[in-house]
Short mmCIF file of C-alpha atoms in Angstrom, two decimals:
data_model
loop_
_atom_site.label_atom_id
_atom_site.label_comp_id
_atom_site.label_asym_id
_atom_site.label_seq_id
_atom_site.Cartn_x
_atom_site.Cartn_y
_atom_site.Cartn_z
CA MET Y 3 -2.93 -10.73 -87.78
CA GLN Y 4 -0.63 -10.55 -84.78
CA ILE Y 5 2.01 -12.72 -86.49
CA ASN Y 6 2.51 -10.07 -89.19
CA LYS Y 7 4.77 -8.31 -86.65
CA LEU Y 8 7.12 -11.27 -86.86
CA ARG Y 9 6.97 -11.71 -90.63
CA GLY Y 10 10.36 -12.11 -92.22
CA LYS Y 11 13.03 -14.42 -93.60
CA GLU Y 12 13.29 -16.63 -90.49
CA LEU Y 13 9.57 -17.21 -90.14
CA ASP Y 14 9.20 -17.77 -93.90
CA GLN Y 15 11.98 -20.41 -93.63
CA LEU Y 16 10.11 -22.11 -90.76
CA PHE Y 17 6.78 -22.23 -92.58
CA LYS Y 18 8.33 -23.36 -95.86
CA SER Y 19 10.04 -26.15 -93.89
CA VAL Y 20 6.69 -27.30 -92.49
CA LEU Y 21 5.08 -27.10 -95.90
CA SER Y 22 7.90 -29.26 -97.32
CA LEU Y 23 7.18 -32.21 -95.08
CA ASN Y 24 5.77 -35.17 -97.02
CA ASP Y 25 4.01 -37.27 -94.38
CA LEU Y 26 3.27 -37.85 -90.68
CA GLU Y 27 6.60 -39.50 -90.01
CA GLU Y 28 8.52 -36.59 -91.46
CA CYS Y 29 6.46 -34.32 -89.20
CA TYR Y 30 7.34 -36.38 -86.15
CA ARG Y 31 11.06 -36.23 -87.00
CA PHE Y 32 11.05 -32.53 -87.84
CA PHE Y 33 9.16 -31.45 -84.74
CA ASP Y 34 11.26 -33.76 -82.53
CA ASP Y 35 14.31 -31.95 -83.67
CA LEU Y 36 12.74 -28.42 -83.73
CA CYS Y 37 10.76 -28.35 -80.43
CA THR Y 38 10.92 -29.50 -76.89
CA ILE Y 39 8.46 -32.17 -75.82
CA ASN Y 40 6.60 -29.46 -73.79
CA GLU Y 41 6.30 -27.20 -76.78
CA ILE Y 42 4.91 -30.08 -78.94
CA GLN Y 43 2.49 -30.99 -76.20
CA SER Y 44 1.29 -27.41 -75.85
CA LEU Y 45 0.67 -27.07 -79.58
CA ALA Y 46 -1.21 -30.40 -79.78
CA GLN Y 47 -3.18 -29.47 -76.63
CA ARG Y 48 -4.36 -26.14 -78.14
CA LEU Y 49 -5.52 -27.90 -81.28
CA GLU Y 50 -7.44 -30.43 -79.17
CA VAL Y 51 -8.95 -27.63 -77.10
CA ALA Y 52 -10.08 -26.02 -80.34
CA ARG Y 53 -11.66 -29.25 -81.55
CA MET Y 54 -13.49 -29.70 -78.27
CA LEU Y 55 -14.72 -26.13 -78.19
CA LYS Y 56 -15.96 -26.46 -81.79
CA ASP Y 57 -17.79 -29.61 -80.69
CA GLY Y 58 -19.51 -27.65 -77.94
CA LYS Y 59 -17.67 -29.10 -74.94
CA THR Y 60 -17.68 -27.17 -71.67
CA TYR Y 61 -14.64 -25.57 -70.13
CA HIS Y 62 -14.79 -28.05 -67.28
CA LYS Y 63 -14.94 -31.02 -69.67
CA ILE Y 64 -11.97 -29.59 -71.73
CA GLU Y 65 -9.99 -28.84 -68.62
CA THR Y 66 -10.57 -32.36 -67.26
CA GLU Y 67 -9.81 -34.25 -70.51
CA THR Y 68 -6.84 -32.14 -71.71
CA GLY Y 69 -5.30 -30.67 -68.64
CA ALA Y 70 -5.43 -27.24 -70.34
CA SER Y 71 -5.77 -24.23 -68.08
CA THR Y 72 -8.83 -22.01 -68.27
CA ALA Y 73 -6.50 -19.29 -69.61
CA THR Y 74 -5.46 -21.55 -72.50
CA ILE Y 75 -9.06 -22.57 -73.21
CA SER Y 76 -10.09 -18.87 -73.16
CA ARG Y 77 -7.30 -17.95 -75.55
CA VAL Y 78 -8.20 -20.67 -78.03
CA LYS Y 79 -11.82 -19.69 -77.80
CA ARG Y 80 -10.95 -16.07 -78.56
CA CYS Y 81 -9.05 -17.26 -81.66
CA LEU Y 82 -11.99 -19.39 -82.73
CA ASN Y 83 -14.36 -16.35 -82.31
CA TYR Y 84 -12.24 -13.52 -83.47
CA GLY Y 85 -9.14 -15.04 -85.14
CA ASN Y 86 -8.24 -15.96 -88.70
CA ASP Y 87 -10.40 -19.09 -88.81
CA ALA Y 88 -7.28 -21.22 -89.11
CA TYR Y 89 -8.19 -23.67 -86.32
CA GLU Y 90 -11.47 -24.31 -88.11
CA MET Y 91 -9.75 -24.71 -91.44
CA ALA Y 92 -7.22 -27.16 -90.13
CA LEU Y 93 -9.80 -29.19 -88.13
CA ASP Y 94 -12.12 -29.35 -91.15
CA ARG Y 95 -9.27 -30.59 -93.33
CA ILE Y 96 -8.26 -33.21 -90.78
CA LYS Y 97 -11.89 -34.37 -90.65
CA GLU Y 98 -12.11 -34.57 -94.42
CA TYR Y 99 -8.85 -36.48 -94.62
CA GLU Y 100 -9.92 -38.97 -91.96
CA GLU Y 101 -13.34 -39.49 -93.57
CA ALA Y 102 -12.02 -39.85 -97.14
CA PRO Y 103 -12.33 -43.33 -98.56
CA VAL Y 104 -9.14 -45.26 -98.79
CA LYS Y 105 -8.05 -45.80 -102.39
CA ASP Y 106 -7.39 -49.42 -103.33
CA GLU Y 107 -3.85 -50.11 -104.36
CA GLU Y 108 -3.65 -51.51 -107.85
#
């Protein structure tokens, strides 16, 4: 993993902070304070590119719909093919969450 070179107290603190968030609203608030709008958009764009690649969309379709550069699309594709399977893990979990039946409140 490339990120192993950055491993340490500060990165641990960042990841523990993300893991401590309880819901979507807390995520919005945390990332609004932590990142610039462009950084948030870039992260969201990469995840969407991964979803579209996983769904078999073409580079042209992805570029048109997301505004991502071919370099960004290629980098995400390389991660999907040779990375740590984290995009796939996250996208699968999002899909499971969205498809889960809503529990009735009692």
